[in-house]
């Protein structure tokens, strides 16, 4: 079964055939992510595999990207490294969402179909910082200004980021 990242396909089919897809998606093609970014160059790449796990339709998604965000302290652009590995339960209603076990994220599927683009957009969106900043104690507050392309600062900042397990469900409830 040949399937591009932009095409919606029925969850049952994706899961039933255990479809696996390698993708490289321009960030400009991710609707919510591109809305948040000033610079829209760059790509999100990775791999997704659909299967059924513990009675749930699941997408195991690996995605890497380095979107450009603006540090809100020094106002210089910085690359925010996204490197996400998640197990996402694809649910069609809130009752099903309640039954998803710990350790799985929840994605609310519309009309029983999903595209890789939908999933990647959501995951990269969740990985973006609300207020991007070079790490506390980095040089950007004071004597030395960080230059675009200095990856080290951004990596340290990402390492310090706290994982919020229910952030996605919160997002999801807000949207409805
Ligand atoms: Zn800064």
Short mmCIF file of C-alpha atoms and ligand atoms in Angstrom, two decimals:
data_model
loop_
_atom_site.label_atom_id
_atom_site.label_comp_id
_atom_site.label_asym_id
_atom_site.label_seq_id
_atom_site.Cartn_x
_atom_site.Cartn_y
_atom_site.Cartn_z
CA UNK A 1 0.00 0.00 0.00
CA UNK A 2 1.50 3.25 -1.11
CA UNK A 3 0.57 6.25 0.92
CA UNK A 4 1.94 9.76 1.04
CA UNK A 5 2.17 11.82 4.20
CA UNK A 6 -0.49 14.26 3.07
CA UNK A 7 -3.25 11.77 2.34
CA UNK A 8 -5.86 10.87 4.92
CA UNK A 9 -6.56 7.16 5.16
CA UNK A 10 -8.95 5.15 7.32
CA UNK A 11 -7.43 4.27 10.70
CA UNK A 12 -8.75 0.70 10.36
CA UNK A 13 -6.86 0.22 7.12
CA UNK A 14 -3.62 1.73 8.41
CA UNK A 15 -3.75 -0.40 11.53
CA UNK A 16 -5.00 -3.54 9.81
CA UNK A 17 -2.17 -3.52 7.29
CA UNK A 18 0.38 -2.26 9.84
CA UNK A 19 1.33 0.49 7.42
CA UNK A 20 4.78 2.00 7.95
CA UNK A 21 5.77 5.30 6.35
CA UNK A 22 9.04 7.24 6.19
CA UNK A 23 8.34 10.91 5.75
CA UNK A 24 10.03 14.23 5.13
CA UNK A 25 7.55 17.07 5.41
CA UNK A 26 8.39 20.74 4.84
CA UNK A 27 7.47 22.65 8.02
CA UNK A 28 5.52 25.03 5.81
CA UNK A 29 3.14 22.12 5.07
CA UNK A 30 2.27 21.62 8.75
CA UNK A 31 -0.76 23.88 9.28
CA UNK A 32 -0.55 24.59 13.00
CA UNK A 33 3.24 24.54 13.26
CA UNK A 34 3.77 26.87 10.31
CA UNK A 35 1.27 29.26 11.87
CA UNK A 36 3.54 29.53 14.93
CA UNK A 37 6.83 29.98 13.14
CA UNK A 38 8.37 33.11 11.72
CA UNK A 39 10.89 31.31 9.53
CA UNK A 40 9.16 28.46 7.76
CA UNK A 41 12.18 26.76 6.23
CA UNK A 42 13.19 23.32 7.36
CA UNK A 43 11.60 19.92 7.46
CA UNK A 44 10.22 17.38 9.85
CA UNK A 45 11.43 13.88 9.07
CA UNK A 46 10.98 10.52 10.61
CA UNK A 47 9.01 7.34 10.60
CA UNK A 48 5.57 6.20 11.63
CA UNK A 49 4.16 2.71 12.03
CA UNK A 50 0.53 1.87 12.66
CA UNK A 51 -0.56 -1.19 14.63
CA UNK A 52 -3.02 -2.42 17.20
CA UNK A 53 -1.72 -2.49 20.78
CA UNK A 54 -3.77 -3.57 23.78
CA UNK A 55 -6.96 -3.06 21.81
CA UNK A 56 -6.06 0.43 20.68
CA UNK A 57 -5.23 1.74 17.23
CA UNK A 58 -1.72 3.06 17.73
CA UNK A 59 0.78 5.11 15.75
CA UNK A 60 4.40 4.82 16.82
CA UNK A 61 5.93 8.04 15.62
CA UNK A 62 9.54 9.22 15.52
CA UNK A 63 9.99 12.77 14.34
CA UNK A 64 12.96 15.10 14.15
CA UNK A 65 12.92 18.76 13.22
CA UNK A 66 14.76 21.97 14.02
CA UNK A 67 12.24 24.78 13.65
CA UNK A 68 13.48 28.33 13.94
CA UNK A 69 12.02 30.22 16.87
CA UNK A 70 12.90 33.60 18.35
CA UNK A 71 14.50 33.73 21.80
CA UNK A 72 12.23 36.02 23.82
CA UNK A 73 15.15 37.38 25.82
CA UNK A 74 17.70 38.34 23.17
CA UNK A 75 15.22 38.34 20.26
CA UNK A 76 17.58 36.41 18.06
CA UNK A 77 16.47 33.41 16.06
CA UNK A 78 17.46 30.04 17.39
CA UNK A 79 16.93 26.48 16.25
CA UNK A 80 14.74 24.53 18.62
CA UNK A 81 15.63 20.86 18.34
CA UNK A 82 12.64 18.55 18.26
CA UNK A 83 13.36 14.87 18.64
CA UNK A 84 10.19 13.10 19.65
CA UNK A 85 9.42 9.42 19.96
CA UNK A 86 5.83 8.78 20.90
CA UNK A 87 3.19 6.09 21.01
CA UNK A 88 -0.09 7.68 20.07
CA UNK A 89 -3.51 6.09 20.56
CA UNK A 90 -5.85 7.10 17.75
CA UNK A 91 -9.29 7.55 19.28
CA UNK A 92 -12.55 8.73 17.82
CA UNK A 93 -14.25 10.05 20.96
CA UNK A 94 -13.65 11.19 24.52
CA UNK A 95 -14.83 7.91 26.09
CA UNK A 96 -12.14 6.08 24.16
CA UNK A 97 -9.63 8.75 25.17
CA UNK A 98 -10.37 8.00 28.83
CA UNK A 99 -9.46 4.34 28.33
CA UNK A 100 -6.03 5.01 26.83
CA UNK A 101 -3.37 3.59 29.17
CA UNK A 102 -0.62 5.69 30.72
CA UNK A 103 2.37 6.09 28.49
CA UNK A 104 0.32 6.58 25.35
CA UNK A 105 -0.57 9.94 23.97
CA UNK A 106 -4.04 10.58 22.65
CA UNK A 107 -4.96 11.84 19.22
CA UNK A 108 -8.58 12.52 18.40
CA UNK A 109 -9.29 11.28 14.91
CA UNK A 110 -11.84 13.04 12.73
CA UNK A 111 -14.12 10.92 10.55
CA UNK A 112 -12.09 7.78 11.37
CA UNK A 113 -9.28 8.90 9.08
CA UNK A 114 -5.86 10.33 9.72
CA UNK A 115 -2.86 11.53 7.74
CA UNK A 116 0.78 11.44 8.74
CA UNK A 117 0.72 15.21 8.34
CA UNK A 118 -1.96 15.50 11.06
CA UNK A 119 0.11 13.46 13.51
CA UNK A 120 3.40 15.20 12.79
CA UNK A 121 1.78 18.63 13.00
CA UNK A 122 0.42 17.76 16.44
CA UNK A 123 3.66 16.29 17.78
CA UNK A 124 5.91 19.11 16.57
CA UNK A 125 3.37 21.62 17.87
CA UNK A 126 3.53 20.06 21.34
CA UNK A 127 7.31 20.14 21.28
CA UNK A 128 7.47 23.87 20.57
CA UNK A 129 8.17 26.01 23.63
CA UNK A 130 5.53 28.52 24.72
CA UNK A 131 8.17 31.14 25.43
CA UNK A 132 11.36 30.19 23.61
CA UNK A 133 14.50 31.27 25.43
CA UNK A 134 18.11 30.35 25.43
CA UNK A 135 18.80 28.43 28.60
CA UNK A 136 19.09 30.24 31.93
CA UNK A 137 22.71 31.01 32.54
CA UNK A 138 23.49 31.01 28.84
CA UNK A 139 25.16 34.07 27.42
CA UNK A 140 22.16 35.59 25.73
CA UNK A 141 21.04 37.59 28.78
CA UNK A 142 24.29 39.46 29.00
CA UNK A 143 27.75 39.82 27.68
CA UNK A 144 27.75 37.60 24.64
CA UNK A 145 24.97 37.37 22.14
CA UNK A 146 24.19 33.95 20.77
CA UNK A 147 24.47 33.69 17.03
CA UNK A 148 21.99 31.92 14.84
CA UNK A 149 23.24 28.41 14.24
CA UNK A 150 24.80 27.96 17.66
CA UNK A 151 23.06 24.69 18.27
CA UNK A 152 24.48 23.96 21.71
CA UNK A 153 22.29 26.49 23.51
CA UNK A 154 19.12 25.17 21.96
CA UNK A 155 20.01 21.57 22.77
CA UNK A 156 20.61 22.37 26.42
CA UNK A 157 17.33 24.23 26.57
CA UNK A 158 15.49 21.25 25.14
CA UNK A 159 17.13 18.90 27.62
CA UNK A 160 15.87 21.10 30.43
CA UNK A 161 12.36 21.07 29.08
CA UNK A 162 9.93 19.17 31.26
CA UNK A 163 7.69 16.60 29.61
CA UNK A 164 4.02 17.24 30.27
CA UNK A 165 2.10 14.00 29.75
CA UNK A 166 -1.31 15.61 29.59
CA UNK A 167 -0.38 18.60 27.49
CA UNK A 168 -1.76 16.96 24.40
CA UNK A 169 -5.10 16.09 25.90
CA UNK A 170 -5.37 19.64 27.19
CA UNK A 171 -4.74 20.95 23.69
CA UNK A 172 -7.30 18.56 22.35
CA UNK A 173 -9.99 19.58 24.80
CA UNK A 174 -9.34 23.24 24.10
CA UNK A 175 -9.91 22.75 20.42
CA UNK A 176 -13.35 21.24 20.75
ZN1 LIG B 1 18.59 34.40 23.73
#
